[in-house]
PDB file of C-alpha atoms in Angstrom:
ATOM      1  CA  GLY L 123      95.996 163.304  60.125  1.00  0.00           C
ATOM      2  CA  GLN L 124      96.630 160.549  57.757  1.00  0.00           C
ATOM      3  CA  GLN L 125     100.245 159.600  57.065  1.00  0.00           C
ATOM      4  CA  LEU L 126     101.569 157.320  54.355  1.00  0.00           C
ATOM      5  CA  ASN L 127     103.508 154.117  54.926  1.00  0.00           C
ATOM      6  CA  GLN L 128     106.876 154.887  53.936  1.00  0.00           C
ATOM      7  CA  SER L 129     109.705 152.328  54.019  1.00  0.00           C
ATOM      8  CA  PRO L 130     112.594 151.864  54.907  1.00  0.00           C
ATOM      9  CA  GLN L 131     112.775 154.185  57.900  1.00  0.00           C
ATOM     10  CA  SER L 132     116.420 154.734  57.449  1.00  0.00           C
ATOM     11  CA  MET L 133     119.210 153.578  55.061  1.00  0.00           C
ATOM     12  CA  PHE L 134     122.986 153.515  55.586  1.00  0.00           C
ATOM     13  CA  ILE L 135     124.775 152.813  52.227  1.00  0.00           C
ATOM     14  CA  GLN L 136     128.143 152.975  50.543  1.00  0.00           C
ATOM     15  CA  GLU L 137     128.729 155.758  48.203  1.00  0.00           C
ATOM     16  CA  GLY L 138     127.973 154.488  44.593  1.00  0.00           C
ATOM     17  CA  GLU L 139     125.320 152.048  45.731  1.00  0.00           C
ATOM     18  CA  ASP L 140     121.640 152.222  44.574  1.00  0.00           C
ATOM     19  CA  VAL L 141     118.871 153.139  46.695  1.00  0.00           C
ATOM     20  CA  SER L 142     115.143 152.367  46.590  1.00  0.00           C
ATOM     21  CA  MET L 143     112.375 153.417  48.848  1.00  0.00           C
ATOM     22  CA  ASN L 144     108.662 153.235  48.623  1.00  0.00           C
ATOM     23  CA  CYS L 145     105.381 154.650  49.925  1.00  0.00           C
ATOM     24  CA  THR L 146     102.026 152.711  50.257  1.00  0.00           C
ATOM     25  CA  SER L 147      98.672 154.117  51.275  1.00  0.00           C
ATOM     26  CA  SER L 148      95.035 152.656  51.678  1.00  0.00           C
ATOM     27  CA  SER L 149      93.672 155.557  49.659  1.00  0.00           C
ATOM     28  CA  ILE L 150      93.927 156.236  46.007  1.00  0.00           C
ATOM     29  CA  PHE L 151      95.756 159.249  45.066  1.00  0.00           C
ATOM     30  CA  ASN L 152      95.683 161.546  41.968  1.00  0.00           C
ATOM     31  CA  THR L 153      99.385 162.750  42.444  1.00  0.00           C
ATOM     32  CA  TRP L 154     102.551 161.450  43.946  1.00  0.00           C
ATOM     33  CA  LEU L 155     105.310 163.747  44.887  1.00  0.00           C
ATOM     34  CA  TRP L 156     108.815 163.148  46.172  1.00  0.00           C
ATOM     35  CA  TYR L 157     110.594 165.585  48.415  1.00  0.00           C
ATOM     36  CA  LYS L 158     114.174 165.874  49.905  1.00  0.00           C
ATOM     37  CA  GLN L 159     114.735 167.536  53.118  1.00  0.00           C
ATOM     38  CA  GLU L 160     117.983 168.720  54.758  1.00  0.00           C
ATOM     39  CA  PRO L 161     118.240 169.744  58.410  1.00  0.00           C
ATOM     40  CA  GLY L 162     116.666 172.930  59.168  1.00  0.00           C
ATOM     41  CA  GLU L 163     115.299 173.387  55.570  1.00  0.00           C
ATOM     42  CA  GLY L 164     111.924 172.880  54.085  1.00  0.00           C
ATOM     43  CA  PRO L 165     111.228 169.850  51.759  1.00  0.00           C
ATOM     44  CA  VAL L 166     112.490 170.385  48.151  1.00  0.00           C
ATOM     45  CA  LEU L 167     110.413 168.904  45.305  1.00  0.00           C
ATOM     46  CA  LEU L 168     112.350 166.084  43.386  1.00  0.00           C
ATOM     47  CA  ILE L 169     109.831 164.411  41.237  1.00  0.00           C
ATOM     48  CA  ALA L 170     106.109 164.793  40.548  1.00  0.00           C
ATOM     49  CA  LEU L 171     103.961 162.069  39.069  1.00  0.00           C
ATOM     50  CA  TYR L 172     100.650 162.523  37.889  1.00  0.00           C
ATOM     51  CA  LYS L 173      99.183 159.389  36.038  1.00  0.00           C
ATOM     52  CA  ALA L 174      98.949 155.766  37.266  1.00  0.00           C
ATOM     53  CA  GLY L 175     101.877 153.814  35.650  1.00  0.00           C
ATOM     54  CA  GLU L 176     104.078 157.029  34.952  1.00  0.00           C
ATOM     55  CA  LEU L 177     107.791 156.457  35.158  1.00  0.00           C
ATOM     56  CA  THR L 178     109.759 159.770  35.546  1.00  0.00           C
ATOM     57  CA  SER L 179     113.389 160.400  35.898  1.00  0.00           C
ATOM     58  CA  ASN L 180     115.213 163.451  37.272  1.00  0.00           C
ATOM     59  CA  GLY L 181     119.093 162.877  36.808  1.00  0.00           C
ATOM     60  CA  ARG L 182     119.927 159.809  39.001  1.00  0.00           C
ATOM     61  CA  LEU L 183     116.601 159.781  40.411  1.00  0.00           C
ATOM     62  CA  THR L 184     113.580 157.683  39.086  1.00  0.00           C
ATOM     63  CA  ALA L 185     110.148 157.400  40.352  1.00  0.00           C
ATOM     64  CA  GLN L 186     107.085 155.522  39.451  1.00  0.00           C
ATOM     65  CA  PHE L 187     103.257 155.974  40.123  1.00  0.00           C
ATOM     66  CA  GLY L 188     101.825 152.570  40.827  1.00  0.00           C
ATOM     67  CA  ILE L 189      99.254 151.245  38.758  1.00  0.00           C
ATOM     68  CA  THR L 190      96.817 150.845  41.635  1.00  0.00           C
ATOM     69  CA  ARG L 191      97.295 154.520  42.384  1.00  0.00           C
ATOM     70  CA  LYS L 192      98.004 153.455  46.058  1.00  0.00           C
ATOM     71  CA  ASP L 193     101.902 153.437  45.830  1.00  0.00           C
ATOM     72  CA  SER L 194     104.854 154.917  44.500  1.00  0.00           C
ATOM     73  CA  PHE L 195     108.657 154.280  44.666  1.00  0.00           C
ATOM     74  CA  LEU L 196     111.871 156.241  44.317  1.00  0.00           C
ATOM     75  CA  ASN L 197     115.126 154.965  43.306  1.00  0.00           C
ATOM     76  CA  ILE L 198     118.411 156.829  43.384  1.00  0.00           C
ATOM     77  CA  SER L 199     121.393 155.288  41.484  1.00  0.00           C
ATOM     78  CA  ALA L 200     124.966 155.657  42.150  1.00  0.00           C
ATOM     79  CA  SER L 201     124.586 157.439  45.271  1.00  0.00           C
ATOM     80  CA  ILE L 202     126.920 160.287  46.364  1.00  0.00           C
ATOM     81  CA  PRO L 203     127.499 161.886  49.694  1.00  0.00           C
ATOM     82  CA  SER L 204     125.165 164.994  48.956  1.00  0.00           C
ATOM     83  CA  ASP L 205     122.312 162.606  48.601  1.00  0.00           C
ATOM     84  CA  VAL L 206     122.083 162.435  52.437  1.00  0.00           C
ATOM     85  CA  GLY L 207     118.814 163.627  53.859  1.00  0.00           C
ATOM     86  CA  ILE L 208     115.353 162.712  54.436  1.00  0.00           C
ATOM     87  CA  TYR L 209     113.116 161.813  51.641  1.00  0.00           C
ATOM     88  CA  PHE L 210     109.333 162.175  52.017  1.00  0.00           C
ATOM     89  CA  CYS L 211     106.632 160.919  49.606  1.00  0.00           C
ATOM     90  CA  ALA L 212     103.406 162.850  49.334  1.00  0.00           C
ATOM     91  CA  GLY L 213     100.098 161.900  47.884  1.00  0.00           C
ATOM     92  CA  THR L 214      97.257 164.026  46.944  1.00  0.00           C
ATOM     93  CA  GLY L 215      93.610 163.672  47.082  1.00  0.00           C
ATOM     94  CA  ASN L 216      91.641 166.346  48.715  1.00  0.00           C
ATOM     95  CA  GLN L 217      94.673 167.130  50.652  1.00  0.00           C
ATOM     96  CA  PHE L 218      98.240 166.413  50.672  1.00  0.00           C
ATOM     97  CA  TYR L 219      99.335 163.504  52.732  1.00  0.00           C
ATOM     98  CA  PHE L 220     102.835 162.930  53.668  1.00  0.00           C
ATOM     99  CA  GLY L 221     105.052 159.714  54.529  1.00  0.00           C
ATOM    100  CA  THR L 222     107.151 159.658  57.683  1.00  0.00           C
ATOM    101  CA  GLY L 223     110.272 159.876  55.712  1.00  0.00           C
ATOM    102  CA  THR L 224     113.332 157.846  54.868  1.00  0.00           C
ATOM    103  CA  SER L 225     116.577 159.025  56.399  1.00  0.00           C
ATOM    104  CA  LEU L 226     119.428 158.230  53.938  1.00  0.00           C
ATOM    105  CA  THR L 227     123.136 158.380  55.094  1.00  0.00           C
ATOM    106  CA  VAL L 228     125.793 157.780  52.420  1.00  0.00           C
ATOM    107  CA  ILE L 229     129.096 156.524  53.661  1.00  0.00           C
ATOM    108  CA  PRO L 230     131.988 157.854  51.448  1.00  0.00           C
TER     109      PRO L 230
ATOM    110  CA  ASP E 244     114.510 184.111  43.772  1.00  0.00           C
ATOM    111  CA  THR E 245     110.918 183.595  43.218  1.00  0.00           C
ATOM    112  CA  GLY E 246     110.397 180.636  45.527  1.00  0.00           C
ATOM    113  CA  VAL E 247     108.397 180.471  48.834  1.00  0.00           C
ATOM    114  CA  SER E 248     109.778 182.692  51.399  1.00  0.00           C
ATOM    115  CA  GLN E 249     109.030 182.439  55.246  1.00  0.00           C
ATOM    116  CA  ASN E 250     110.160 184.843  58.007  1.00  0.00           C
ATOM    117  CA  PRO E 251     111.451 184.593  60.565  1.00  0.00           C
ATOM    118  CA  ARG E 252     113.553 181.404  60.014  1.00  0.00           C
ATOM    119  CA  HIS E 253     113.962 180.810  63.826  1.00  0.00           C
ATOM    120  CA  LYS E 254     111.976 182.085  66.733  1.00  0.00           C
ATOM    121  CA  ILE E 255     112.626 181.552  70.348  1.00  0.00           C
ATOM    122  CA  THR E 256     109.830 182.517  72.701  1.00  0.00           C
ATOM    123  CA  LYS E 257     108.874 182.182  76.413  1.00  0.00           C
ATOM    124  CA  ARG E 258     105.882 180.006  77.122  1.00  0.00           C
ATOM    125  CA  GLY E 259     102.684 182.256  77.179  1.00  0.00           C
ATOM    126  CA  GLN E 260     103.925 184.725  74.580  1.00  0.00           C
ATOM    127  CA  ASN E 261     102.289 185.168  71.146  1.00  0.00           C
ATOM    128  CA  VAL E 262     104.233 184.688  67.905  1.00  0.00           C
ATOM    129  CA  THR E 263     103.395 185.467  64.230  1.00  0.00           C
ATOM    130  CA  PHE E 264     105.046 183.949  61.436  1.00  0.00           C
ATOM    131  CA  ARG E 265     104.851 185.212  57.603  1.00  0.00           C
ATOM    132  CA  CYS E 266     104.823 183.318  54.276  1.00  0.00           C
ATOM    133  CA  ASP E 267     105.140 184.888  50.879  1.00  0.00           C
ATOM    134  CA  PRO E 268     104.026 182.304  48.437  1.00  0.00           C
ATOM    135  CA  ILE E 269     105.167 181.985  44.734  1.00  0.00           C
ATOM    136  CA  SER E 270     103.321 184.924  43.144  1.00  0.00           C
ATOM    137  CA  GLU E 271     101.102 183.108  40.592  1.00  0.00           C
ATOM    138  CA  HIS E 272      99.943 180.420  43.022  1.00  0.00           C
ATOM    139  CA  ASN E 273      96.646 180.999  44.445  1.00  0.00           C
ATOM    140  CA  ARG E 274      96.583 178.268  46.996  1.00  0.00           C
ATOM    141  CA  LEU E 275      98.586 178.425  50.198  1.00  0.00           C
ATOM    142  CA  TYR E 276      99.245 175.863  52.834  1.00  0.00           C
ATOM    143  CA  TRP E 277     100.561 175.769  56.521  1.00  0.00           C
ATOM    144  CA  TYR E 278     102.057 172.690  57.937  1.00  0.00           C
ATOM    145  CA  ARG E 279     103.774 171.722  61.354  1.00  0.00           C
ATOM    146  CA  GLN E 280     106.546 169.395  61.423  1.00  0.00           C
ATOM    147  CA  THR E 281     108.034 167.759  64.405  1.00  0.00           C
ATOM    148  CA  LEU E 282     111.363 165.761  64.496  1.00  0.00           C
ATOM    149  CA  GLY E 283     111.092 162.394  62.704  1.00  0.00           C
ATOM    150  CA  GLN E 284     107.648 163.032  61.198  1.00  0.00           C
ATOM    151  CA  GLY E 285     106.392 164.286  57.844  1.00  0.00           C
ATOM    152  CA  PRO E 286     104.672 167.431  57.680  1.00  0.00           C
ATOM    153  CA  GLU E 287     101.135 167.533  59.079  1.00  0.00           C
ATOM    154  CA  PHE E 288      98.512 169.765  57.591  1.00  0.00           C
ATOM    155  CA  LEU E 289      97.217 172.702  59.419  1.00  0.00           C
ATOM    156  CA  THR E 290      95.249 174.929  57.109  1.00  0.00           C
ATOM    157  CA  TYR E 291      94.898 176.055  53.555  1.00  0.00           C
ATOM    158  CA  PHE E 292      93.811 179.093  51.604  1.00  0.00           C
ATOM    159  CA  GLN E 293      92.478 179.613  48.140  1.00  0.00           C
ATOM    160  CA  ASN E 294      93.161 183.163  47.538  1.00  0.00           C
ATOM    161  CA  GLU E 295      92.108 185.033  50.615  1.00  0.00           C
ATOM    162  CA  ALA E 296      89.456 182.356  51.624  1.00  0.00           C
ATOM    163  CA  GLN E 297      90.464 179.861  54.306  1.00  0.00           C
ATOM    164  CA  LEU E 298      88.911 176.669  52.943  1.00  0.00           C
ATOM    165  CA  GLU E 299      89.977 174.064  55.418  1.00  0.00           C
ATOM    166  CA  LYS E 300      91.274 173.902  59.094  1.00  0.00           C
ATOM    167  CA  SER E 301      92.685 170.555  60.714  1.00  0.00           C
ATOM    168  CA  ARG E 302      91.590 169.404  63.906  1.00  0.00           C
ATOM    169  CA  LEU E 303      95.179 169.932  65.013  1.00  0.00           C
ATOM    170  CA  LEU E 304      94.584 173.654  64.798  1.00  0.00           C
ATOM    171  CA  SER E 305      93.476 174.647  68.129  1.00  0.00           C
ATOM    172  CA  ASP E 306      91.821 177.823  68.912  1.00  0.00           C
ATOM    173  CA  ARG E 307      95.163 179.315  69.786  1.00  0.00           C
ATOM    174  CA  PHE E 308      96.113 179.223  66.235  1.00  0.00           C
ATOM    175  CA  SER E 309      94.831 181.617  63.651  1.00  0.00           C
ATOM    176  CA  ALA E 310      95.795 182.223  60.030  1.00  0.00           C
ATOM    177  CA  GLU E 311      95.184 184.966  57.674  1.00  0.00           C
ATOM    178  CA  ARG E 312      95.654 185.782  54.063  1.00  0.00           C
ATOM    179  CA  PRO E 313      94.059 189.176  53.658  1.00  0.00           C
ATOM    180  CA  LYS E 314      94.758 190.106  50.205  1.00  0.00           C
ATOM    181  CA  GLY E 315      95.272 186.513  48.732  1.00  0.00           C
ATOM    182  CA  SER E 316      99.008 186.980  48.550  1.00  0.00           C
ATOM    183  CA  PHE E 317     100.982 186.602  51.791  1.00  0.00           C
ATOM    184  CA  SER E 318      99.910 184.785  54.755  1.00  0.00           C
ATOM    185  CA  THR E 319     100.396 185.010  58.663  1.00  0.00           C
ATOM    186  CA  LEU E 320     100.186 182.381  61.088  1.00  0.00           C
ATOM    187  CA  GLU E 321      99.682 183.473  64.728  1.00  0.00           C
ATOM    188  CA  ILE E 322     100.139 181.233  67.855  1.00  0.00           C
ATOM    189  CA  GLN E 323      98.595 182.904  71.015  1.00  0.00           C
ATOM    190  CA  ARG E 324      99.752 181.903  74.571  1.00  0.00           C
ATOM    191  CA  THR E 325     102.394 179.529  73.285  1.00  0.00           C
ATOM    192  CA  GLU E 326     103.064 176.131  74.857  1.00  0.00           C
ATOM    193  CA  GLN E 327     106.064 174.112  74.800  1.00  0.00           C
ATOM    194  CA  GLY E 328     104.364 171.529  72.765  1.00  0.00           C
ATOM    195  CA  ASP E 329     104.000 174.165  70.037  1.00  0.00           C
ATOM    196  CA  SER E 330     107.860 173.819  69.546  1.00  0.00           C
ATOM    197  CA  ALA E 331     108.126 172.430  65.794  1.00  0.00           C
ATOM    198  CA  MET E 332     109.101 173.462  62.234  1.00  0.00           C
ATOM    199  CA  TYR E 333     106.199 175.504  60.658  1.00  0.00           C
ATOM    200  CA  LEU E 334     106.005 175.122  56.857  1.00  0.00           C
ATOM    201  CA  CYS E 335     104.286 177.016  54.434  1.00  0.00           C
ATOM    202  CA  ALA E 336     103.848 175.714  50.647  1.00  0.00           C
ATOM    203  CA  SER E 337     102.154 177.296  47.708  1.00  0.00           C
ATOM    204  CA  LEU E 338     100.324 175.266  45.045  1.00  0.00           C
ATOM    205  CA  LYS E 339     100.450 175.322  41.296  1.00  0.00           C
ATOM    206  CA  SER E 340      97.224 173.872  39.884  1.00  0.00           C
ATOM    207  CA  ASP E 341      96.441 171.626  37.304  1.00  0.00           C
ATOM    208  CA  PRO E 342      98.400 169.259  38.035  1.00  0.00           C
ATOM    209  CA  ASP E 343      98.653 170.040  41.681  1.00  0.00           C
ATOM    210  CA  THR E 344     102.144 170.480  42.787  1.00  0.00           C
ATOM    211  CA  GLN E 345     103.357 171.896  46.100  1.00  0.00           C
ATOM    212  CA  TYR E 346     106.448 173.985  46.673  1.00  0.00           C
ATOM    213  CA  PHE E 347     107.812 174.532  50.207  1.00  0.00           C
ATOM    214  CA  GLY E 348     109.347 177.514  52.014  1.00  0.00           C
ATOM    215  CA  PRO E 349     112.351 177.065  54.167  1.00  0.00           C
ATOM    216  CA  GLY E 350     110.171 176.887  57.324  1.00  0.00           C
ATOM    217  CA  THR E 351     110.239 178.735  60.803  1.00  0.00           C
ATOM    218  CA  ARG E 352     111.806 176.721  63.664  1.00  0.00           C
ATOM    219  CA  LEU E 353     109.852 177.692  66.802  1.00  0.00           C
ATOM    220  CA  THR E 354     111.214 176.985  70.190  1.00  0.00           C
ATOM    221  CA  VAL E 355     109.046 177.614  73.242  1.00  0.00           C
ATOM    222  CA  LEU E 356     110.932 177.772  76.529  1.00  0.00           C
TER     223      LEU E 356
END
C-alpha cells in the first residue's frame, strides 16, 4: 500500500531543543493526523488537521496542514525525555495512509 | 476506559496453527479498521468495516486471513495456518466520522515460531 514520505527518519536531540518533522505525499489528502507510538503500544493520536492551511497546537506540539494538501509538519518545542517515541503522520483520502515514522530520542 | 481495546495483547504460536484476535471499538464509532505493522514501518491497511459490512480488503490480505464484525460492534481477525512472515503487530482502529479521525487500540503482537 501507499506510504507517505516522512522525514527525518530519526532524530537525536538534547532535552530542551525544538524538533521539526514533516510528511509529503504525491496525493491530495482531506485530513492529516499525527500519532505517537511507544514500544509495544498502538499509535496515540496527537493532533488532527482538517483544512488546508490549518495550524493547530496541542501543548508543546504544533502541526500544520499544507496549503497544497500534500504535506504537513509537526513541531515539538522544548523537548523533554518523555517525548521519546516514534511519530507517524497519516493522511486520509479514500483510505488512511501512514508515513514510515520519525524515531525521536531525547538526551537528558 | 472507553477507548479501543484489543485481545490478546501478545500471542506466541507455532507455524501452522490458527490464531484469532479480537477488537472492541469505541462504541459510537461505526467504522473499524485492521492494520498490520512490522518493525520500522508505519501501519499497513488490511481491511475495514462499516457497521457489519466488510467494505474493502487490501491485496496484503491473503486467503489465510479472514475478518468479521457480525453485529457491527466487536471484530475478529483470524489467521489460518500461520507462517513466520505473519509475525507482526496487528492494530485495530475505530473511526469517528465527519471529520474522519482514527483512534487505535494497543495492538496484538503476534510471534510465529
